Coordinates of C-alpha atoms and ligand atoms in Angstrom, one line a residue:
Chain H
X18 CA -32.1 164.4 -65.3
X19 CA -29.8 168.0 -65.1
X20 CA -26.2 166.8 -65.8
X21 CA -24.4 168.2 -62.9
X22 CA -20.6 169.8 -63.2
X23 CA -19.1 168.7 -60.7
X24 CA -15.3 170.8 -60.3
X25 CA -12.7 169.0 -61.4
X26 CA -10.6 171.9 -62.4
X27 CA -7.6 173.2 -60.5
X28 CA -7.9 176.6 -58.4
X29 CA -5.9 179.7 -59.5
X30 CA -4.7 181.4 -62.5
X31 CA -6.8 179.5 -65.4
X32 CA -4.4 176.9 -66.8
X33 CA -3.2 176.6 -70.6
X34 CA -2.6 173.5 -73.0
X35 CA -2.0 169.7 -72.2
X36 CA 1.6 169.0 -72.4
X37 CA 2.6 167.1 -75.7
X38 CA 2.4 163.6 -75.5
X39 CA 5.6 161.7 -75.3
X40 CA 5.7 159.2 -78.1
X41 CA 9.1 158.3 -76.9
X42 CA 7.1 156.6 -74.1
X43 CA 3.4 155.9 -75.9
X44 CA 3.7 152.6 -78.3
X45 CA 3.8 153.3 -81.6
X46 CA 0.8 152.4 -83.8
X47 CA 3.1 149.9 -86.0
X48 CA 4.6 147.0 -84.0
X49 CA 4.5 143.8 -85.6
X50 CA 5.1 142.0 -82.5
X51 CA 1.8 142.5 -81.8
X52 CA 0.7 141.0 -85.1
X53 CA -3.6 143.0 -85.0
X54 CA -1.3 146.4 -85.0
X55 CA 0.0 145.6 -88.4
X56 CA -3.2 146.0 -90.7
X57 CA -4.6 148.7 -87.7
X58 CA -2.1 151.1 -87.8
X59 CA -2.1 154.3 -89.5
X60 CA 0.7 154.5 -92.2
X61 CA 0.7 158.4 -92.6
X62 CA 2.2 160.4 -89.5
X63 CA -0.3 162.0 -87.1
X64 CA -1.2 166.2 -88.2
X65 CA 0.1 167.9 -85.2
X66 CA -2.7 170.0 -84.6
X67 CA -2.9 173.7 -81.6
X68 CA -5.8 172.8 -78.9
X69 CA -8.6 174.5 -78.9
X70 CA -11.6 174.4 -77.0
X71 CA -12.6 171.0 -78.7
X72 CA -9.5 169.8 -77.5
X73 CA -9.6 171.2 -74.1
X74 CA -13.0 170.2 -73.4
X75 CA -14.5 167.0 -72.3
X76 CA -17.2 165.3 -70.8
X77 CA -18.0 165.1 -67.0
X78 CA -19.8 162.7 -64.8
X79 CA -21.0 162.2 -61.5
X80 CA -22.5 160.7 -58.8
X81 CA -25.9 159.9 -59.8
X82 CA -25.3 157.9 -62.9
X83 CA -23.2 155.3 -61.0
X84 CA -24.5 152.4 -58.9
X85 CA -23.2 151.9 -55.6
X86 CA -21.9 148.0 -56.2
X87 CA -20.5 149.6 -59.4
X88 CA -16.9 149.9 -58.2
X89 CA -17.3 146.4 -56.4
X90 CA -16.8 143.8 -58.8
X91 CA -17.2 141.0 -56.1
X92 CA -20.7 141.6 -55.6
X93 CA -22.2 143.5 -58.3
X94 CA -22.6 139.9 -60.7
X95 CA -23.4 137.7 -57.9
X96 CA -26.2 135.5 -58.3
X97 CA -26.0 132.7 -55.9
X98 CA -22.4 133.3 -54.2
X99 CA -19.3 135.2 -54.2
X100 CA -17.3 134.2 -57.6
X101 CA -14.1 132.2 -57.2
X102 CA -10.6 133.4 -57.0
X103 CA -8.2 135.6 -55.0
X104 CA -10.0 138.7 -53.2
X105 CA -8.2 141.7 -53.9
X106 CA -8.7 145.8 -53.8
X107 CA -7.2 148.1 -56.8
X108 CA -6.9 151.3 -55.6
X109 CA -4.4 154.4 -56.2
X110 CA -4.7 158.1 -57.6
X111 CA -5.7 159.4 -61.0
X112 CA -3.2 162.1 -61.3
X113 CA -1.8 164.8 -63.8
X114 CA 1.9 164.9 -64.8
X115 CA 2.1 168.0 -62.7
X116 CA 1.5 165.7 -59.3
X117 CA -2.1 166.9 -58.7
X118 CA -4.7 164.6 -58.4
X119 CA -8.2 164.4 -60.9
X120 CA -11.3 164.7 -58.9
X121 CA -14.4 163.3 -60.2
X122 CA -13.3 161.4 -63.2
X123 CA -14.7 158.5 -64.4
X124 CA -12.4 155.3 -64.1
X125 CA -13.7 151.9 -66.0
X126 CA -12.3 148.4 -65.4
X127 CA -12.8 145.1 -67.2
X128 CA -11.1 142.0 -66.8
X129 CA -10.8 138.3 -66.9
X130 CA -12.3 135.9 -64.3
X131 CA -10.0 133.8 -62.0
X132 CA -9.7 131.6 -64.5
X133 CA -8.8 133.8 -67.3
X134 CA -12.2 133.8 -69.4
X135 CA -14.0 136.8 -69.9
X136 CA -17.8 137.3 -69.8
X137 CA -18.4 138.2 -73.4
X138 CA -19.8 136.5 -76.3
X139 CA -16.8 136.5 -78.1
X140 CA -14.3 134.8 -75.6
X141 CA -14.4 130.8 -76.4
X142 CA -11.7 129.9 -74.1
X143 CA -11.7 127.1 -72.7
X144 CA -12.2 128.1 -68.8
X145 CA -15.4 128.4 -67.2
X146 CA -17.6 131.3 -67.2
X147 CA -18.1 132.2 -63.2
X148 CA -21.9 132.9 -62.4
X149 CA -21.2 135.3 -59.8
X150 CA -18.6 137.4 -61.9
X151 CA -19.5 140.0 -64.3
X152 CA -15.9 141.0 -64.6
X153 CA -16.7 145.1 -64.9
X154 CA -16.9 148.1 -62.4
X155 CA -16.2 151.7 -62.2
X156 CA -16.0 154.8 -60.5
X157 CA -15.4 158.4 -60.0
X158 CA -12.6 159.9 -58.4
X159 CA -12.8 161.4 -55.0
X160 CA -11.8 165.2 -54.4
X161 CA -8.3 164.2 -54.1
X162 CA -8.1 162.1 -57.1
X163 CA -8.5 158.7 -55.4
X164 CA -10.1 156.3 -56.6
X165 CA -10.7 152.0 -55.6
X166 CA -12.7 148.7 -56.7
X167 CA -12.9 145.6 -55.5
X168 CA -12.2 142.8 -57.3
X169 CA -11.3 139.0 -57.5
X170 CA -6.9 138.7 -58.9
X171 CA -7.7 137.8 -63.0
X172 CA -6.3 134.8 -64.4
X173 CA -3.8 134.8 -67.1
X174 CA -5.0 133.7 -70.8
X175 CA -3.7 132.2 -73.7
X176 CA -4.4 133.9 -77.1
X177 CA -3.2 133.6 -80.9
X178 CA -0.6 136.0 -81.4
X179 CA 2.4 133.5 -81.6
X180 CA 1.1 130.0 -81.1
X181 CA 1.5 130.2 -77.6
X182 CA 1.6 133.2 -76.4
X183 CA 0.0 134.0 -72.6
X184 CA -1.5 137.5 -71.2
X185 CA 0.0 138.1 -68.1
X186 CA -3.0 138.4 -65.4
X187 CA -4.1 142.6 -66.0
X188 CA -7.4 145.0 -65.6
X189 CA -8.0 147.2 -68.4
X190 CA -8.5 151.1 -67.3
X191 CA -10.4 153.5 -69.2
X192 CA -10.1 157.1 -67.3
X193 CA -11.3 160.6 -68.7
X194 CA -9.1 163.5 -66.9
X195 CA -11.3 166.7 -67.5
X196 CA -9.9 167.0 -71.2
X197 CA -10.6 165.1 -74.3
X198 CA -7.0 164.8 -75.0
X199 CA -6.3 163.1 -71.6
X200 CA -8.3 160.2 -72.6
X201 CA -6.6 156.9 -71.8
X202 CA -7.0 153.3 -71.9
X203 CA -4.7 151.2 -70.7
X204 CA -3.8 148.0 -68.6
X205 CA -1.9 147.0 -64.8
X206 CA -0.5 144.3 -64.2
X207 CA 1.0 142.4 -61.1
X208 CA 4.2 142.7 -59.5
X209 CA 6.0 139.7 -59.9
X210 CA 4.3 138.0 -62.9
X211 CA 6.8 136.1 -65.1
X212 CA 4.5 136.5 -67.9
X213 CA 4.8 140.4 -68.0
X214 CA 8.4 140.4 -70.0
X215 CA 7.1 137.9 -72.3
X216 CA 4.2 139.5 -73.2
X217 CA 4.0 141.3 -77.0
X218 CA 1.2 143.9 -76.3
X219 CA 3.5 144.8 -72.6
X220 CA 6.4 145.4 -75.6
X221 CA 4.3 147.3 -77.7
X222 CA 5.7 150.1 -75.2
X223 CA 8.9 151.2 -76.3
X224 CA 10.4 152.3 -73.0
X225 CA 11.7 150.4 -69.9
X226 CA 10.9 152.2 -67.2
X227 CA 7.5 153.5 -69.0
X228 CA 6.5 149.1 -68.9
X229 CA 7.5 149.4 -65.1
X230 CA 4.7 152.3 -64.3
X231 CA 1.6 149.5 -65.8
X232 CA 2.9 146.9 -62.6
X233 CA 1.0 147.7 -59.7
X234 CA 3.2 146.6 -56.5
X235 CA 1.7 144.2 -53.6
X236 CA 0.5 146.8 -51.4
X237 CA 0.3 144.9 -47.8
X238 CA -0.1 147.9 -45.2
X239 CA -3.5 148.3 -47.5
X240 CA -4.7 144.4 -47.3
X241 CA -7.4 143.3 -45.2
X242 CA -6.0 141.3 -42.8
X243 CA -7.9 137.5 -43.4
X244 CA -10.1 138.8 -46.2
X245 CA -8.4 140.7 -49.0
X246 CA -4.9 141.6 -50.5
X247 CA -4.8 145.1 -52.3
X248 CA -2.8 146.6 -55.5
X249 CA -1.8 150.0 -55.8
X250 CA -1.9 151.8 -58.9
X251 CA -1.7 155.4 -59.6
X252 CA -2.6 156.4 -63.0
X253 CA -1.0 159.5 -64.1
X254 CA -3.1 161.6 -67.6
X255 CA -1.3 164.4 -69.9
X256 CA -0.7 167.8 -67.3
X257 CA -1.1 171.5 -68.7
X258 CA 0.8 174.5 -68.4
X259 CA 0.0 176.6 -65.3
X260 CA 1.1 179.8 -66.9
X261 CA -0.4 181.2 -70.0
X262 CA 0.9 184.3 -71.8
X263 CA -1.0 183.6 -74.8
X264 CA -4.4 183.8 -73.3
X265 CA -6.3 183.6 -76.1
X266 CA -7.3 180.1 -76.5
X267 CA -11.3 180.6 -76.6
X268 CA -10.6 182.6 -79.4
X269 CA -12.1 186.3 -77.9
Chain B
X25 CA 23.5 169.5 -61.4
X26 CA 20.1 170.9 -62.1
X27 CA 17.1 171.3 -60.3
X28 CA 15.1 168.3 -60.9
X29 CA 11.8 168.9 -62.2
X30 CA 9.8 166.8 -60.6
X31 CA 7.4 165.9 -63.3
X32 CA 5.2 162.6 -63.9
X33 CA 5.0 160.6 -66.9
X34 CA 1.7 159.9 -68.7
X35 CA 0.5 156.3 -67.8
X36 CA 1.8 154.7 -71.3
X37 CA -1.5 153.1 -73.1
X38 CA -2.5 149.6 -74.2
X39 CA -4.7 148.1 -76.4
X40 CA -8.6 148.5 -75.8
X41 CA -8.4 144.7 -76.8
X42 CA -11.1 142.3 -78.0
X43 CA -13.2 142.5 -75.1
X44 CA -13.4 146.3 -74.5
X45 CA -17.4 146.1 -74.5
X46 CA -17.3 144.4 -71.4
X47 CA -16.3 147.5 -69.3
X48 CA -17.3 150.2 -71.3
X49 CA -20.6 149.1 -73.1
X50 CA -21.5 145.5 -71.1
X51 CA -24.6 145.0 -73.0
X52 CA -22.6 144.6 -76.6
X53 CA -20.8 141.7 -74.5
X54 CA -23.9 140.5 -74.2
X55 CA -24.8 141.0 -70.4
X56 CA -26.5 143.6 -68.5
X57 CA -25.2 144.6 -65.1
X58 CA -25.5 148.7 -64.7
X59 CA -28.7 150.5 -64.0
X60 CA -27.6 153.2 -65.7
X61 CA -25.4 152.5 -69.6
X62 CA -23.9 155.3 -71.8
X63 CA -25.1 155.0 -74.9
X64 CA -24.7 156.6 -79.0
X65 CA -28.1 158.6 -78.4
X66 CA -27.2 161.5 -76.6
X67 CA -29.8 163.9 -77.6
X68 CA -33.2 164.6 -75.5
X69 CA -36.4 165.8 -75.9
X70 CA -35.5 169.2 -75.8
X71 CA -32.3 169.4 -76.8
X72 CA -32.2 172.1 -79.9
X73 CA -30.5 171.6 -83.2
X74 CA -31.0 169.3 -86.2
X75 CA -31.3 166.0 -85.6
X76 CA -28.9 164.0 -87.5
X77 CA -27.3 160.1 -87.7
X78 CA -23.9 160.0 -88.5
X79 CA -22.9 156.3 -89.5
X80 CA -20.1 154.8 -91.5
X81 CA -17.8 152.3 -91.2
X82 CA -13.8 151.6 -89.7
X83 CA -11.5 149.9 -92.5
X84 CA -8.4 148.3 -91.4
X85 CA -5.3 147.9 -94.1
X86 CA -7.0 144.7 -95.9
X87 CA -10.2 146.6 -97.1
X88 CA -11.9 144.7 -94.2
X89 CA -14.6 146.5 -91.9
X90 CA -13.2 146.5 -87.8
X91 CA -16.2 144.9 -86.4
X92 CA -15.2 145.4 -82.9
X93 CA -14.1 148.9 -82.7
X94 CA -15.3 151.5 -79.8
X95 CA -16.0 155.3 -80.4
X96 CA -16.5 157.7 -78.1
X97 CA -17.9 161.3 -79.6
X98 CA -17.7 164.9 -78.9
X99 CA -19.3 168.1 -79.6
X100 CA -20.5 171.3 -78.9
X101 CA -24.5 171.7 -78.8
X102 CA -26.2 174.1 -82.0
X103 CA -24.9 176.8 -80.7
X104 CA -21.1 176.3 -80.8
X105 CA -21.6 175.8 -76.5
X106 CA -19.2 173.1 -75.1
X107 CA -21.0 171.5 -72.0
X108 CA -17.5 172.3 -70.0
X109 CA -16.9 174.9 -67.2
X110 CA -14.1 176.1 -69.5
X111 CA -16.1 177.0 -72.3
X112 CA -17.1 180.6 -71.0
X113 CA -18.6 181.7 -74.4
X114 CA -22.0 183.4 -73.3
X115 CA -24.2 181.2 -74.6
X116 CA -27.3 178.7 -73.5
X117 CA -26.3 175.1 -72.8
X118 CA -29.0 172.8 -72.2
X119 CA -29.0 171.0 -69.2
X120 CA -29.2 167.1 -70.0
X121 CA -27.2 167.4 -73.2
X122 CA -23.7 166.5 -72.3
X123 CA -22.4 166.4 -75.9
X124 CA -21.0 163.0 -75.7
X125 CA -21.5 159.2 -76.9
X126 CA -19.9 156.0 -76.9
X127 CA -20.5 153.9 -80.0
X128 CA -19.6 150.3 -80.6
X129 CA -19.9 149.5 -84.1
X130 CA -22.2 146.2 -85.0
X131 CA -20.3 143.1 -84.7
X132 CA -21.6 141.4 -88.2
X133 CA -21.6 144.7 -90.4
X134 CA -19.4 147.0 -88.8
X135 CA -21.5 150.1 -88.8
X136 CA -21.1 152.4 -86.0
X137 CA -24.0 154.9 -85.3
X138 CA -24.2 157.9 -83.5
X139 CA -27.8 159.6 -83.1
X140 CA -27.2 163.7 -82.3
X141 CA -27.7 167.1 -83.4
X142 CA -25.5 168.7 -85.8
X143 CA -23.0 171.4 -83.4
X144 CA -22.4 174.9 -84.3
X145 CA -19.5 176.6 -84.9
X146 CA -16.9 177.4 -82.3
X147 CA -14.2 179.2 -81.7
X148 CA -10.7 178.6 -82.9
X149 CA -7.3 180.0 -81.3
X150 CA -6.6 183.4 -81.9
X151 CA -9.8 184.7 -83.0
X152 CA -10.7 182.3 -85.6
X153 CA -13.6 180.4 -86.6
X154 CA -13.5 176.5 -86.8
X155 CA -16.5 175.1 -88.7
X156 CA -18.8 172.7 -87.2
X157 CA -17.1 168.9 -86.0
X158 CA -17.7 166.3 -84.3
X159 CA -14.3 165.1 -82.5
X160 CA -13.6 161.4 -82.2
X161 CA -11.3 159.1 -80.5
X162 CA -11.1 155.3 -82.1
X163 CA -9.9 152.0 -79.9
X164 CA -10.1 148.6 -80.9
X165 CA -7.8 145.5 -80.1
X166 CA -4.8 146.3 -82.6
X167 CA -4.9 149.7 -82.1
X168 CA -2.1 150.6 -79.4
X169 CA -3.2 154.0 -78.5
X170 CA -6.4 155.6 -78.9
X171 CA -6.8 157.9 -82.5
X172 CA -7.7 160.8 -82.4
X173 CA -9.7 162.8 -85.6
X174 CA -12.5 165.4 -86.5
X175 CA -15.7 164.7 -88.5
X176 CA -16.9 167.8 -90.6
X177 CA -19.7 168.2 -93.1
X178 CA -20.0 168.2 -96.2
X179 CA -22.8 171.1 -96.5
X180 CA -20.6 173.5 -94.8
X181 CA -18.5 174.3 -97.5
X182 CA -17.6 177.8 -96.7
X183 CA -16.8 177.4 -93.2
X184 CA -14.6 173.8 -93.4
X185 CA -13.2 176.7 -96.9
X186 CA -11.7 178.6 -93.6
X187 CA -11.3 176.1 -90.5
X188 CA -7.9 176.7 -89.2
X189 CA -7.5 172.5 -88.5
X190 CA -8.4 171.5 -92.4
X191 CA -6.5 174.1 -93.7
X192 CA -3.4 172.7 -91.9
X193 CA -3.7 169.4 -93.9
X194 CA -0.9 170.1 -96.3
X195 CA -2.5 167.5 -99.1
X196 CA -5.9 169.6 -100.1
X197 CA -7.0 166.0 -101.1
X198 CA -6.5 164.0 -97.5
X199 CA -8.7 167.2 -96.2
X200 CA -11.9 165.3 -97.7
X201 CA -11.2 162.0 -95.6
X202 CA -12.5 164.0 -92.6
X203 CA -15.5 165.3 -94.7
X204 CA -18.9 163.2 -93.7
X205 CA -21.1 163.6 -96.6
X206 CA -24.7 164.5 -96.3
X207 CA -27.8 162.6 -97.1
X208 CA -31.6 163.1 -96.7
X209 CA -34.1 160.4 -97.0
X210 CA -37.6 160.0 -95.5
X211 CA -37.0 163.1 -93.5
X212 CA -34.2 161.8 -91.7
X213 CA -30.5 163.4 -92.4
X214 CA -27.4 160.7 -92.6
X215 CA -24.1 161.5 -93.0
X216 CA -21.5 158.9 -93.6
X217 CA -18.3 159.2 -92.6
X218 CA -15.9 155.9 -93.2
X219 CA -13.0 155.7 -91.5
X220 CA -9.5 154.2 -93.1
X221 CA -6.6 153.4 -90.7
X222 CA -4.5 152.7 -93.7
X223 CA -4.7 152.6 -98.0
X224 CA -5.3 155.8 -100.4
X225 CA -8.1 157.1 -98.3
X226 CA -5.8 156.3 -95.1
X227 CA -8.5 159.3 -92.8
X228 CA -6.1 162.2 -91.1
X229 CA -5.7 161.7 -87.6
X230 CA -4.4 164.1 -85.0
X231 CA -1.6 163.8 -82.4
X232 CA -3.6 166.5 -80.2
Ligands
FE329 FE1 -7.5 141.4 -71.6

C-alpha cells in the first residue's frame, strides 16, 4: 500500500533549522537520583552537529495504518467488559515552540492499568492484570494539531529505585513532529498528585517550571457530564526559524 | 521592558521506561492488539537497493548488553532520496518505502536488527556530500532523553574520508565508533554496529 504524504508543513516562505534544544530545560543524561541513568548515560559531551536534510527529514503517517478503536483505550482490549477504573479523556495540541499546531503526527500512549500494573511480560507487580485493558492507543493529529484518547485514570506503582519509591499515576507519549530532531518521548501526569514532587525520574528535569508543563490540569468544561472526566495536555516539539538567509540547506 | 517573545518551551522528555514495548511495539510486551504494527523490516518487494541487515548490540557502562532498549531508524532510499516533502532533490522515491523502522532489541541477547537497503549518498549543507548513514535515535528506561547518532559503513571509505559530520569528530579515533563494519556470508550482507553509552568505545552521539 502507496504511503501517502499527508501536509504537515507550514504555508509560506520554506522554513529553516529546528531551534537548539534547551538543555537548561531537557534532563541531563547523568542523574543519580534516578539510579538506571548512572550506567546509561553517555560520559563524553554530545558533537554539536549543522542539520541537514537527515536531520530535517522524518517519517510521516496517516490515516490508513491506524485502527479506529486505536485512540480508545477503553474499548480497544475489551474482551468481556469495560476494564475497571476512572473513565477519563486525554486530549490537547501537539504544537511547535513557535505556537502553531502539528497536523498529522503520530502520538503513542502506554500506561498502567487502574491498579498500576502494566500489560507486559516484564511487569510482576503485584496488582492484577485487567482483561479488558490493553493499556496502549494512538493517533494522528488533526489539521490543527489536536489530538485525543480515551482512557481509564492509571494507577500509581511502586518500583526499586530507593526501597520505596512510588510513580506518580502518568501516560507515556511518544510524538513525531515532521522532523527527526523533534522526536520526543515523554510522560503527563495529574494535577494534584502528591507523588509528583517525590518522584526521582519527575526530578531528572532540571527546571521548575519545565516539571510544571508534564501536569495536565483537571479540565471540567471538557468532562462528560455522568460518564467521563478529561485531562488537557498540550505537547509542545522543537520550532524552526521562519526566515532563512542561508538557503542552502539541501546542499544545491 | 521588552517585547515579550512569546515563544513555547519544548515539552521536557522522560524516560522511555521498562515498558516502552507496550505502546510502541505491543507484540514484544507480549500482546497483540493493532491490525496494523511498525516493524524493523521496512523494505518491499520492489524497493531498489542492496539488501542488507544491520545488527549489533547496546552496551551500558558495566560491559552489560541493554536488553530492553528501542530504536527507531532513518534513511534515505539507494538513491540518496528522503521519503519527505522537503527533500526536493529530483529523484525517484518509491512509493511504499518510507525509510523508517522501529527495532526492539531481543530481550535474552540484546541484538537489535534492522532488515533494509543500504541508502545513497545525500546532500550535505553548503554543497557537500555526506556519505551514506543510517540515522538513529536510542531510548530505554535509564536513558532520560532520546540519543541521537549516525551509522556509516565501513566499505565506503572514500566518502565517510570526506563526510562533513565525521570529519567534525575532533578524535580521528571516536570517528570509527560510528563505523558499522561489513560482512558477507551465504549471500546475505551484515553489518554490525555496537553501540557504547559509556567506556573506551563510549559511540559519538549528536545533540542535533
Ligand atoms: Fe510507567
Amino acid at each position: 500500500m502507496p504511503i501517502e504524504r499527508p501536509n504537515m508543513l507550514p504555508t509560506g516562505p520554506k522554513p529553516g533549522e529546528y531551534y537548539q534544544r534547551d538543555r537548561d530545560m531537557q534532563p541531563p543524561a547523568y542523574t543519580p537520583i534516578y539510579k538506571t541513568s548512572v550506567l546509561r548515560s553517555p560520559k563524553n559531551a554530545l558533537l554539536s552537529i549543522d542539520q541537514s536534510l537527515s536531520e530535517l527529514t522524518g517519517p510521516m503517517f496517516n490515516h490508513n495504518e491506524l485502527g479506529p478503536l486505536d485512540n480508545d483505550m477503553i474499548s480497544n482490549y475489551a474482551q468481556d467488559g469495560e476494564p475497571i477504573g476512572q473513565r477519563i479523556i486525554v486530549h490537547g495540541r501537539v504544537l511547535d515552540e513557535n505556537g502553531n499546531g502539528v497536523p498529522n503526527t503520530l502520538v503513542e500512549a502506554w500506561q498502567a492499568n487502574a491498579g498500576g500494573r502494566y500489560r507486559h511480560k516484564k511487569d510482576v507487580y503485584l496488582a492484577p492484570i485487567d482483561p479488558n485493558f490493553g493499556g496502549c492507543g494512538r493517533c494522528l493529529s488533526d489539521d490543527n494539531g489536536y489530538y485525543f484518547f480515551r482512557t481509564i485514570k492509571p494507577g500509581p506503582y511502586p518500583w526499586r529505585n530507593y526501597v520505596n519509591s512510588w510513580r506518580p499515576a502518568h501516560i507515556h507519549l511518544s510524538v513525531f513532529g515532521p522532523s527527526f530532531s523533534q522526536r520526543l518521548i515523554t510522560q503527563m501526569y495529574f494535577e494534584g498528585d502528591p507523588l509528583i514532587d517525590i518522584c526521582p525520574i519527575v526530578k531528572t528535569i532540571p527546571d521548575a517550571e519545565a516539571i510544571k508543563r508534564l501536569i495536565a490540569p483537571l479540565d471540567m468544561n471538557n468532562s462528560i457530564p455522568m460518564d467521563t472526566r478529561a485531562y488537557k495536555f498540550d505537547i509542545v516539539l522543537r520550532g524552526r526559524r521562519s526566515t532563512l538567509f542561508e538557503n542552502r540547506l539541501e546542499g544545491n | 521592558m521588552v517585547q515579550p517573545l512569546h515563544m513555547l518551551k519544548e515539552t521536557p522528555s522522560q524516560t522511555a521506561g521498562p515498558y516502552v514495548h507496550i505502546g510502541l511495539a505491543p507484540s514484544y510486551a507480549g500482546f497483540d492488539i493493532f491490525e496494523n504494527n511498525f516493524s524493523n523490516e521496512i523494505v518491499g518487494p520492489d524497493t531498489k537497493g542492496e539488501r542488507i541487515t544491520l545488527q549489533g548490540r547496546v552496551f551500558d557502562g558495566s560491559g552489560t548488553p541493554i536488553r530492553d532498549v528501542l530504536l527507531e531508524s532513518w534513511q534515505a532510499n539507494s538513491e540518496g532520496k528522503y521519503n519527505h516533502p522537503e527533500d526536493f532533490q529530483a529523484k525517484e522515491i518509491e512509493d511504499n518505502f518510507r525509510g523508517w523502522g522501529r527495532i526492539c532489541s531481543d530481550f535474552d541477547t540484546g541484538v537489535y536488527q534492522l532488515k533494509t537497503i543500504k541508502p545513497g549518498k545525500v546532500p550535505g549543507r553548503n554543497g557537500a556530500v555526506q556519505a551514506p548513514h543510517i540515522s538513529l535515535w536510542i531510548v530505554s528506561r535509564g536513558i532520560n532523553i532520546g540519543l541521537s547518532t549516525r551509522v556509516y559503513f565501513s566499505d565506503e571509505t572514500t566518502a565517510n574520508a570526506t563526510d562533513p559530520v565525521l570529519n567534525g569528530i575532533e578524535l580521528v579515533e571516536r570517528r570509527q565508533t560510528l563505523i558499522a563494519k561489513r560482512n558477507e556470508a551465504d549471500g546475505e550482507v551484515v553489518y554490525t554496529f555496537d553501540i557504547y553509552l559509556q567506556g573506551d568505545n563510549e559511540t559519538v552521539f549528536f545533540d542535533i
